[in-house]
Coordinates of C-alpha atoms in Angstrom, one line a residue:
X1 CA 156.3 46.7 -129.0
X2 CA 154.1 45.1 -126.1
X3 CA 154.4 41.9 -127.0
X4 CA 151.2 40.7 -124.9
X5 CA 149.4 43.1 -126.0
X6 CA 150.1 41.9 -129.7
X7 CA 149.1 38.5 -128.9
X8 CA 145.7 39.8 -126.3
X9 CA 143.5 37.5 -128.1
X10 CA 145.5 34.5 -128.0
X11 CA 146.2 34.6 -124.2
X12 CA 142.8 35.7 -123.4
X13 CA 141.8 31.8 -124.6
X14 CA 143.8 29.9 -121.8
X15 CA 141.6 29.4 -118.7
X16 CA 144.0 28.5 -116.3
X17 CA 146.1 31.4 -114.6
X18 CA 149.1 29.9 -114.0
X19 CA 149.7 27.7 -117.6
X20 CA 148.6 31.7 -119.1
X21 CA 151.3 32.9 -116.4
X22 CA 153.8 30.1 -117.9
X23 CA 152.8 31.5 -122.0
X24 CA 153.2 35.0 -120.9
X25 CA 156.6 34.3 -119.8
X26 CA 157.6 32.3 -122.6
X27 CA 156.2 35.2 -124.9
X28 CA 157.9 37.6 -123.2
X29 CA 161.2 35.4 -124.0
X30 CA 161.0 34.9 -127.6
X31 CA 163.5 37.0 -129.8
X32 CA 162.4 40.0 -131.6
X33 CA 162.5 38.1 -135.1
X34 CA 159.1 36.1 -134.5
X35 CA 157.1 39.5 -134.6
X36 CA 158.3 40.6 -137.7
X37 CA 159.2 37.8 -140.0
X38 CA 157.0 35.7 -142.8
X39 CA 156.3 32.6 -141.9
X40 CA 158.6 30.9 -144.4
X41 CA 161.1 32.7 -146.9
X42 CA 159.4 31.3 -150.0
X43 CA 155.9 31.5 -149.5
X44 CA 155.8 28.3 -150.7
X45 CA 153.5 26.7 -148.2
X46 CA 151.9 28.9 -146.4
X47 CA 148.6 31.4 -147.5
X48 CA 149.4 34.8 -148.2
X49 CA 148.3 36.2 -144.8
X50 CA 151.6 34.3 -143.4
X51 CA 153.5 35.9 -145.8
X52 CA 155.5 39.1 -145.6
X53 CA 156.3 41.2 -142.5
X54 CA 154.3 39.7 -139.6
X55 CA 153.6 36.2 -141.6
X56 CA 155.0 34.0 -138.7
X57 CA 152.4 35.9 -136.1
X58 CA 150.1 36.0 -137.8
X59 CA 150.7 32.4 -138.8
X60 CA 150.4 31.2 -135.1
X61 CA 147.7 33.2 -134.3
X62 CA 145.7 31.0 -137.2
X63 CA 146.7 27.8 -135.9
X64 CA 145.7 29.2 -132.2
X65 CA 142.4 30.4 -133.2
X66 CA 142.1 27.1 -135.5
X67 CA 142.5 25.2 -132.4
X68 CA 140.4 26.9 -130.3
X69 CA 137.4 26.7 -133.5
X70 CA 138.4 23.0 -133.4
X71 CA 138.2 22.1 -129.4
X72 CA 134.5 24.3 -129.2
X73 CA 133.0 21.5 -131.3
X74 CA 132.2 18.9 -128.2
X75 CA 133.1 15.8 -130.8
X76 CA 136.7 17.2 -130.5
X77 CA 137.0 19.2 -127.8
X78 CA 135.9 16.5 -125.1
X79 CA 138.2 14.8 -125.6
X80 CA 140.1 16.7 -123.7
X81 CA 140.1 18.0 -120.4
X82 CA 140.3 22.0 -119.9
X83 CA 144.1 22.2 -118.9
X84 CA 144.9 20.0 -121.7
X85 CA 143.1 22.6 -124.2
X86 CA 145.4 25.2 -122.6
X87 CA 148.6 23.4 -122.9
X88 CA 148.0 22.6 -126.2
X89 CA 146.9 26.0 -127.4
X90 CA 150.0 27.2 -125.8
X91 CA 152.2 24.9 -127.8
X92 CA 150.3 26.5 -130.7
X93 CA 151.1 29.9 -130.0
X94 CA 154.8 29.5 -129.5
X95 CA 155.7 26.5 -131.7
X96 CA 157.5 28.4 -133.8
X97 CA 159.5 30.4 -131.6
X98 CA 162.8 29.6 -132.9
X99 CA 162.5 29.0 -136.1
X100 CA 165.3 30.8 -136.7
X101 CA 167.0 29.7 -134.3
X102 CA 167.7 31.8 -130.9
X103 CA 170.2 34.0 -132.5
X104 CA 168.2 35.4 -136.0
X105 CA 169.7 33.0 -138.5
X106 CA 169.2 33.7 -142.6
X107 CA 167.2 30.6 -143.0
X108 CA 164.0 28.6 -140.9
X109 CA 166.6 26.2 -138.7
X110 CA 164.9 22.4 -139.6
X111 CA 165.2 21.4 -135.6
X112 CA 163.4 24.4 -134.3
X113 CA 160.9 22.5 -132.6
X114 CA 163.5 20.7 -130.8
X115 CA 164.8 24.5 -129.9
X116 CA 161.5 25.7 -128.9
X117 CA 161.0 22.2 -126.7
X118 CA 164.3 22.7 -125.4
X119 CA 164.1 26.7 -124.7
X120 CA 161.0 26.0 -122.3
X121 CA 163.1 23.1 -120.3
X122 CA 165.5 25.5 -119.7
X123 CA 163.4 27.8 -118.5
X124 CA 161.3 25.4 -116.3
X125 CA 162.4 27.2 -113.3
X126 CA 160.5 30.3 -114.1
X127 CA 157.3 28.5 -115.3
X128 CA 154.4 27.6 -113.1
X129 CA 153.9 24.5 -114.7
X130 CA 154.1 21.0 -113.5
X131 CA 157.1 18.8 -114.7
X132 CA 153.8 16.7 -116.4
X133 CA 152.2 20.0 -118.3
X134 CA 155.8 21.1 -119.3
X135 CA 156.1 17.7 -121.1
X136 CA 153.5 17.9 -122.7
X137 CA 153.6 21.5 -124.3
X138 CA 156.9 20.3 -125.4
X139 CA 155.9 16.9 -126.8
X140 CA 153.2 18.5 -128.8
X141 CA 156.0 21.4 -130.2
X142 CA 158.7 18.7 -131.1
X143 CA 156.4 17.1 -133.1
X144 CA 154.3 20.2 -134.7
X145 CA 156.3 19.4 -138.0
X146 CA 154.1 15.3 -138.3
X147 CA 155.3 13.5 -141.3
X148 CA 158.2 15.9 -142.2
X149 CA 160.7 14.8 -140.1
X150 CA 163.9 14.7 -142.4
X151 CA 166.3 17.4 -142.8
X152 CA 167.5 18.7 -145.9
X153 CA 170.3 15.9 -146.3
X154 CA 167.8 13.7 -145.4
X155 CA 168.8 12.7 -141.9
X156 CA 166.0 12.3 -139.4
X157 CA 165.8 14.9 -137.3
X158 CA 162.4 15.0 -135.4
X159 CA 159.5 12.9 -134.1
X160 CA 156.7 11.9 -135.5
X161 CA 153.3 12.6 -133.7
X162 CA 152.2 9.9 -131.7
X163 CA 149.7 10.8 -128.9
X164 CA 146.2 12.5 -129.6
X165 CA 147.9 15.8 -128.1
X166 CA 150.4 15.6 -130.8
X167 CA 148.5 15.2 -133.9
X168 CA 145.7 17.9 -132.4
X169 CA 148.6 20.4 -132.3
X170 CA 149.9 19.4 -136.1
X171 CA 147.0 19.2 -137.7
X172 CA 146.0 22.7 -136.7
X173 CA 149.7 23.8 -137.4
X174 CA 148.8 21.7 -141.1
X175 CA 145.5 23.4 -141.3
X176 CA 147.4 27.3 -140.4
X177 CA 149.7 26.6 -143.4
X178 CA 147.0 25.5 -146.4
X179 CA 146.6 28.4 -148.8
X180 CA 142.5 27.3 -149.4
X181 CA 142.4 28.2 -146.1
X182 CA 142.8 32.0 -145.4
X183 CA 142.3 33.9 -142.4
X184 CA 141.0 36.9 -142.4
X185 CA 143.7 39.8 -140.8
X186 CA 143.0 43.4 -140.0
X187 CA 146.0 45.9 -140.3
X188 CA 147.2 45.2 -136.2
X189 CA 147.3 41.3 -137.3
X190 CA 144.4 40.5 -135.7
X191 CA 141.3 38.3 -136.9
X192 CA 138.5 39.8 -137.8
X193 CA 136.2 36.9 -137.6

């Protein structure tokens, strides 16, 4: 499996070589699992494309290309400066990295934006990113999850979104995971419009 080549589209949209250098990596690094499995075990809230084998790409590829649909309309989008796009499209794609944790667990582990955030600081050595960028792709990841921040015992577990970078990146994460929203997907799990 080429694991770049799965996810072309969604590099292609990141401008700047060396955060595209950083995603590439960080692609390269995920574990196998995020290729293959749905993007939740129940379906329950998430469309059907994100359901079934592939779900969880296919999942972040719609919240990618959601973003980038969102940040083309000049209302949104300039708001922001070009790097910040990238950084944030990048937390998009890889947000869910770990959501089952680094070792394939049975079930979606509730701090796996805290994983994902913490993953890429352990890998900040191999990034081309600066200690500024890093923090933000990882501020926007640990809080991907907005107003669902309890665990299943009902302990608070993650942050809520607080800067505009942060509710950018869970809104389109929101939007990704609305079954009235559907995506269309062509057999290789690409969008086909």
């Amino acid at each position: 499996m080429e694991r770049l080549e799965i996810l072309k589209e969604e590099i292609h949209y990141i401008k700047n070589p060396k955060i595209k250098d950083s995603l590439c990596y960080m692609i390269e690094k995920l574990p196998d699992y995020f290729f293959s499995i749905a993007a939740a075990s129940t379906g329950k809230y998430h469309p059907s494309y994100a359901q079934g084998e592939g779900g969880l790409l296919r999942h972040s590829k719609a919240a990618v290309r959601i973003g980038c649909e969102l940040l083309s309309d000049p209302v949104i989008g300039d708001k922001y400066t070009s790097d910040e796009k990238d950084l944030m499209l990048m937390g998009l794609l890889i947000h869910d990295g770990l959501k089952l944790g680094q070792e394939k667990e049975k079930y979606t582990r509730f701090d796996h934006p805290i994983l994902m955030a913490d993953f890429i600081e352990q890998e900040k050595e191999n990034l081309s990113l600066t200690d500024e960028e890093r923090k933000l792709v990882c501020d926007v990841i640990k809080t991907h999850m907005g107003p669902w921040t309890t665990d299943y015992n009902g302990n608070e577990v993650l942050e809520k979104p607080k800067t505009k970078y942060q509710n950018f990146v869970h809104m389109c994460d929101y939007l990704a995971s609305r079954k009235c929203i559907l995506v269309p997907f062509d057999k290789e799990n690409n969008i086909t419009a």
